Short mmCIF file of C-alpha atoms in Angstrom, two decimals:
data_model
loop_
_atom_site.label_atom_id
_atom_site.label_comp_id
_atom_site.label_asym_id
_atom_site.label_seq_id
_atom_site.Cartn_x
_atom_site.Cartn_y
_atom_site.Cartn_z
CA MET A 26 12.07 -12.14 2.51
CA PHE A 27 11.84 -12.76 -0.60
CA ASP A 28 8.05 -12.57 -0.64
CA ILE A 29 5.46 -11.44 -3.49
CA GLN A 30 5.63 -6.90 -2.45
CA ASN A 31 1.48 -6.03 -3.16
CA LYS A 32 1.53 -3.17 -1.63
CA ILE A 33 1.53 -1.05 -5.34
CA ILE A 34 -0.82 -2.81 -7.92
CA ILE A 35 -2.28 -2.22 -11.49
CA ILE A 36 -4.08 -4.41 -13.11
CA ASP A 37 -5.24 -3.44 -16.32
CA ASN A 38 -5.76 -5.34 -19.88
CA ILE A 39 -3.26 -3.50 -21.57
CA GLN A 40 -0.21 -5.37 -21.68
CA THR A 41 1.55 -2.18 -22.87
CA HIS A 42 0.14 0.01 -20.82
CA LEU A 43 0.88 -2.28 -17.86
CA ASP A 44 4.81 -1.89 -18.66
CA ARG A 45 4.36 2.17 -19.30
CA LEU A 46 2.61 2.94 -15.94
CA ALA A 47 5.17 0.80 -13.83
CA GLN A 48 8.27 1.59 -15.81
CA GLU A 49 7.17 5.26 -14.44
CA PHE A 50 7.09 3.55 -11.06
CA LEU A 51 10.49 1.76 -11.50
CA ASP A 52 11.54 5.56 -12.18
CA CYS A 53 10.95 6.95 -9.15
CA GLY A 54 13.14 4.40 -7.02
CA LEU A 55 9.73 2.25 -6.81
CA GLY A 56 8.55 -1.08 -7.32
CA CYS A 57 5.25 -2.38 -7.86
CA ARG A 58 3.68 -5.32 -8.84
CA THR A 59 1.97 -5.35 -12.60
CA ILE A 60 -1.37 -7.55 -13.31
CA LYS A 61 -2.84 -8.77 -16.46
CA TYR A 62 -6.45 -8.80 -15.66
CA ASP A 63 -7.88 -12.79 -15.99
CA ALA A 64 -11.79 -12.83 -14.74
CA PHE A 65 -10.87 -15.95 -13.39
CA TYR A 66 -8.60 -14.97 -11.43
CA ASN A 67 -9.33 -15.74 -7.85
CA THR A 68 -6.76 -15.13 -5.22
CA PRO A 69 -7.55 -12.00 -3.50
CA LEU A 70 -4.32 -10.34 -1.94
CA LYS A 71 -3.60 -9.00 1.62
CA ASN A 72 -1.57 -5.59 2.63
CA VAL A 73 -2.30 -3.37 -0.23
CA ARG A 74 -1.44 0.25 -0.36
CA LEU A 75 -2.59 1.84 -3.97
CA ALA A 76 -3.80 0.10 -6.85
CA PHE A 77 -4.82 0.89 -10.20
CA PHE A 78 -7.83 -0.05 -11.51
CA ASP A 79 -8.40 0.66 -15.76
CA ILE A 80 -12.03 0.76 -15.18
CA ASN A 81 -12.57 -0.64 -18.57
CA LEU A 82 -10.80 -4.09 -18.18
CA SER A 83 -13.01 -5.06 -21.32
CA GLU A 84 -12.76 -2.64 -23.97
CA LYS A 85 -16.02 -2.53 -24.17
CA SER A 86 -18.20 0.88 -26.77
CA ILE A 87 -18.83 2.53 -24.12
CA ASP A 88 -21.13 6.16 -25.55
CA LEU A 89 -18.94 8.62 -22.66
CA ASN A 90 -20.90 11.37 -24.17
CA GLN A 91 -24.08 10.33 -22.94
CA GLN A 92 -25.94 13.21 -20.30
CA GLU A 93 -26.60 10.68 -18.17
CA PHE A 94 -24.44 7.80 -17.51
CA ASP A 95 -27.63 5.61 -16.82
CA TYR A 96 -26.39 1.80 -15.71
CA ASN A 97 -29.84 0.48 -15.51
CA LYS A 98 -30.34 1.88 -18.94
CA ASP A 99 -27.15 1.39 -20.71
CA ASP A 100 -26.05 -2.44 -20.18
CA THR A 101 -22.98 -1.95 -21.53
CA LEU A 102 -22.02 0.05 -18.83
CA SER A 103 -23.83 -2.32 -16.28
CA SER A 104 -21.46 -4.97 -17.58
CA VAL A 105 -18.58 -2.49 -16.93
CA PHE A 106 -18.86 -2.16 -14.08
CA ASN A 107 -19.99 -5.73 -12.98
CA ASP A 108 -16.23 -6.69 -14.25
CA LEU A 109 -14.59 -3.69 -12.44
CA SER A 110 -16.57 -4.56 -8.91
CA ASN A 111 -16.17 -8.78 -9.11
CA ALA A 112 -11.90 -7.54 -10.44
CA ILE A 113 -11.95 -5.11 -7.26
CA LYS A 114 -13.14 -8.05 -5.57
CA SER A 115 -11.12 -10.97 -6.96
CA TYR A 116 -8.26 -8.60 -6.59
CA ILE A 117 -8.43 -7.29 -3.30
CA SER A 118 -9.30 -9.34 -0.58
CA ILE A 119 -11.68 -7.88 1.86
CA GLU A 120 -9.53 -7.92 4.81
CA ASN A 121 -6.51 -6.01 3.14
CA GLY A 122 -6.65 -3.68 5.24
CA PRO A 123 -6.36 0.36 4.11
CA TYR A 124 -5.56 1.86 0.82
CA ALA A 125 -5.31 3.99 -1.97
CA LEU A 126 -7.34 3.19 -4.96
CA ILE A 127 -6.47 5.50 -8.52
CA PHE A 128 -8.46 3.90 -11.10
CA TRP A 129 -5.68 4.43 -13.71
CA SER A 130 -8.33 4.73 -17.84
CA SER A 131 -9.86 6.73 -20.63
CA ASN A 132 -12.72 6.61 -17.96
CA THR A 133 -12.22 8.47 -15.19
CA ILE A 134 -15.84 10.60 -16.07
CA LEU A 135 -17.39 6.94 -14.84
CA ILE A 136 -15.40 6.70 -11.45
CA ASN A 137 -18.89 8.55 -9.72
CA ASN A 138 -21.75 6.59 -11.16
CA PHE A 139 -19.48 3.35 -10.80
CA ILE A 140 -19.51 4.17 -6.85
CA LYS A 141 -22.87 4.42 -6.52
CA TYR A 142 -22.89 1.60 -8.91
CA VAL A 143 -21.68 -0.31 -6.17
CA ASN A 144 -23.82 1.98 -3.02
CA ASP A 145 -26.90 0.91 -5.13
CA ARG A 146 -25.73 -2.73 -4.69
CA ASN A 147 -24.45 -2.74 -1.55
CA LEU A 148 -21.72 -4.45 -2.92
CA ASP A 149 -19.27 -7.30 -0.27
CA LEU A 150 -16.08 -4.99 -2.07
CA SER A 151 -13.07 -4.23 0.48
CA LYS A 152 -13.30 -0.68 1.18
CA PRO A 153 -10.81 2.32 0.18
CA ILE A 154 -10.37 5.07 2.70
CA VAL A 155 -9.00 7.18 -1.10
CA ILE A 156 -10.86 6.58 -4.71
CA GLU A 157 -8.69 9.03 -7.44
CA GLY A 158 -8.48 9.42 -11.01
CA LEU A 159 -5.83 9.22 -13.26
CA ASP A 160 -5.75 10.18 -16.83
CA LYS A 161 -4.77 6.87 -19.06
CA GLU A 162 -4.86 9.38 -21.52
CA ASN A 163 -2.57 11.81 -20.85
CA PHE A 164 -0.91 10.05 -19.23
CA LEU A 165 0.73 7.63 -22.31
CA ASN A 166 0.68 10.53 -24.40
CA GLU A 167 2.48 12.79 -22.12
CA ASN A 168 6.95 13.69 -23.57
CA GLU A 169 9.15 13.04 -21.23
CA SER A 170 9.80 16.48 -22.07
CA ASN A 171 6.59 18.32 -20.93
CA LYS A 172 6.12 16.55 -17.83
CA GLU A 173 5.19 18.57 -15.54
CA LYS A 174 5.73 15.69 -12.89
CA THR A 175 6.23 12.86 -12.28
CA ILE A 176 4.05 9.51 -10.79
CA LYS A 177 5.44 9.72 -7.29
CA GLU A 178 4.93 13.57 -6.65
CA ILE A 179 1.39 12.26 -8.00
CA ILE A 180 1.01 10.23 -5.90
CA VAL A 181 2.22 12.59 -3.25
CA SER A 182 -0.24 15.20 -4.44
CA ILE A 183 -3.41 12.86 -3.75
CA LEU A 184 -2.93 10.96 -0.89
CA GLU A 185 -1.32 14.37 0.78
CA ASN A 186 -4.51 15.29 2.55
CA THR A 187 -6.13 12.00 3.33
CA PRO A 188 -6.06 10.23 6.71
CA ILE A 189 -4.56 7.58 5.27
CA ASN A 190 -1.10 9.17 4.38
CA LEU A 191 -0.47 9.00 8.25
CA LEU A 192 -1.35 5.78 8.08
CA PHE A 193 1.39 5.54 4.62
CA ASP A 194 4.12 6.98 6.70
CA PHE A 195 3.61 5.29 10.11
CA GLU A 196 4.26 1.92 8.42
CA GLU A 197 7.31 3.82 6.49
CA LYS A 198 9.04 4.81 9.25
CA VAL A 199 8.03 1.68 11.15
CA ASN A 200 9.82 0.02 7.82
CA GLN A 201 13.27 1.94 8.04
CA GLY A 202 13.83 2.00 11.78
CA VAL A 203 13.46 -1.97 11.11
CA SER A 204 15.98 -1.02 9.09
CA ASP A 205 18.53 0.90 10.54
CA THR A 206 18.11 -1.96 13.30
CA ILE A 207 20.12 -4.27 11.05
CA ASN A 208 22.57 -2.02 10.24
CA GLU A 209 23.24 -1.40 14.08
CA ILE A 210 23.32 -4.78 14.54
CA TYR A 211 25.59 -5.17 11.02
CA LYS A 212 27.87 -2.54 12.55
CA LEU A 213 27.93 -4.66 16.94
CA VAL A 214 29.62 -7.60 15.47
CA PRO A 215 33.36 -8.06 15.47
CA ASN A 216 34.38 -8.85 11.06
CA ASP A 217 38.16 -9.07 10.85
CA ASP A 218 37.46 -10.88 7.89
CA GLU A 219 38.87 -10.59 4.48
CA TRP A 220 36.66 -9.02 1.57
CA GLY A 221 34.93 -11.75 0.43
CA LYS A 222 35.40 -14.13 3.44
CA ASN A 223 32.95 -13.90 6.28
CA ASN A 224 34.34 -17.58 8.82
CA GLY A 225 34.70 -14.86 11.83
CA PHE A 226 32.15 -12.73 11.03
CA ASP A 227 28.79 -16.65 10.84
CA LYS A 228 30.67 -17.04 14.20
CA ASN A 229 30.74 -13.96 16.38
CA PHE A 230 26.68 -13.65 14.71
CA GLU A 231 26.23 -16.80 16.62
CA LEU A 232 28.34 -15.94 19.29
CA VAL A 233 26.61 -12.41 19.94
CA PHE A 234 22.90 -13.70 19.72
CA SER A 235 23.01 -16.68 21.69
CA LYS A 236 24.96 -14.13 24.79
CA ILE A 237 21.36 -11.62 23.71
CA ALA A 238 18.57 -14.51 24.42
CA VAL A 239 20.08 -15.75 26.48
CA LYS A 240 20.18 -11.92 29.02
CA THR A 241 16.50 -11.07 27.58
CA LEU A 242 15.08 -14.47 28.87
CA GLY A 243 17.75 -16.15 30.87
CA LEU A 244 19.19 -19.65 29.76
CA GLU A 245 16.86 -21.86 29.53
CA HIS A 246 13.67 -20.77 28.34
CA ALA A 247 16.07 -19.52 25.79
CA LYS A 248 16.93 -22.34 24.64
CA ASN A 249 12.92 -22.99 24.65
CA ASN A 250 12.27 -20.27 22.61
CA PRO A 251 15.64 -18.34 20.65
CA ASP A 252 13.19 -16.25 19.10
CA LYS A 253 11.35 -14.51 21.07
CA ALA A 254 13.87 -13.58 23.14
CA VAL A 255 16.32 -12.50 19.75
CA TYR A 256 12.83 -10.39 18.97
CA GLU A 257 11.97 -9.13 22.54
CA ALA A 258 15.90 -7.61 22.48
CA LEU A 259 15.59 -6.13 19.41
CA LEU A 260 12.58 -4.84 20.03
CA PRO A 261 14.56 -1.17 22.47
CA ILE A 262 16.56 -0.12 19.60
CA ILE A 263 13.89 0.10 16.68
CA ASN A 264 11.96 1.77 19.36
CA ASN A 265 13.93 4.18 19.49
CA ASN A 266 14.89 4.45 15.40
CA LEU A 267 11.37 4.78 14.52
CA ILE A 268 10.95 7.46 17.03
CA SER A 269 14.17 8.69 16.16
CA ASN A 270 12.61 9.31 12.13
CA ILE A 271 10.84 11.24 13.55
CA LYS A 272 11.48 14.99 12.58
CA ASN A 273 9.31 17.05 11.08
CA GLY A 274 6.19 14.51 12.21
CA ILE A 275 3.26 15.18 10.03
CA TRP A 276 0.31 13.19 12.74
CA LYS A 277 -0.24 17.23 14.96
CA SER A 278 -1.20 19.58 11.68
CA LYS A 279 -3.49 16.46 10.92
CA LEU A 280 -4.84 15.50 14.88
CA GLU A 281 -7.79 18.71 15.33
CA SER A 282 -9.24 16.79 18.00
CA LEU A 283 -6.76 16.01 20.14
CA GLN A 284 -5.49 19.97 20.45
CA ASN A 285 -9.18 20.69 21.92
CA PHE A 286 -10.15 17.57 23.16
CA ASN A 287 -10.78 18.16 27.26
CA SER A 288 -11.09 15.32 28.79
CA ILE A 289 -9.97 11.61 27.13
CA ASN A 290 -13.99 11.55 26.97
CA ASN A 291 -14.94 13.74 25.99
CA ARG A 292 -16.12 12.72 21.43
CA ASN A 293 -17.64 9.35 20.44
CA ILE A 294 -16.58 7.83 18.10
CA ASN A 295 -19.06 7.22 15.26
CA GLY A 296 -19.68 3.66 14.20
CA PHE A 297 -16.36 2.19 16.57
CA LYS A 298 -16.17 -1.30 16.47
CA LYS A 299 -14.94 -2.76 20.19
CA THR A 300 -12.56 -5.42 20.63
CA HIS A 301 -13.53 -6.22 24.28
#
């Protein structure tokens, strides 16, 4: 229940900058994980959905006024990109899954050059579905009274027209469906205890779910597999709550191919990985 959450992570070498961006998320009611950059860190994270990285994690001096950012000729730029690619590899597991990579940096002009650097060297990094930039200087220097958008609004605008938004929307609705199910379970169990006491609730909870387990798998199987029995019993409720949360679905407007299908087999998918 209290496992460390990696959904939103911020990697920076300056603690005050980490704190400032984290506070923006907290002001919107969103939790995030701040990590001060450590070149020796090597425990890649999974289940990251939104990752903020400063581009110049070692604060090396880069001439941002040059006409061409050629990392093959500029040793400093090559070193900055090497540090950044190693950081992404160190902090985000190759098995992470879909995520958006936001370069929260004073050097956002270098984003396309870094993308080319990764591809030229065929680096084995977790692949983001979205790469965008957020100018750190403008963000840090913006007065609260002049702020046009919250960090939540900025992220929504970045992801709004991307496929990853569909996956995030699905994950959010599933989580809401589970939360609604927990609330319904709570209402299901009789609770006549006085405020601050829960002896009756505890006993009723145990009895209710023992009966649910038996009804789902039968007595003997339920005794041997109580977890399976309870989860199987709850799946239809979770499914119903998930579907109930779909009011103004966003999939219809995004699945253009679906609207144009004449048959299930009339479109080929490039690079599709077979599972059997």
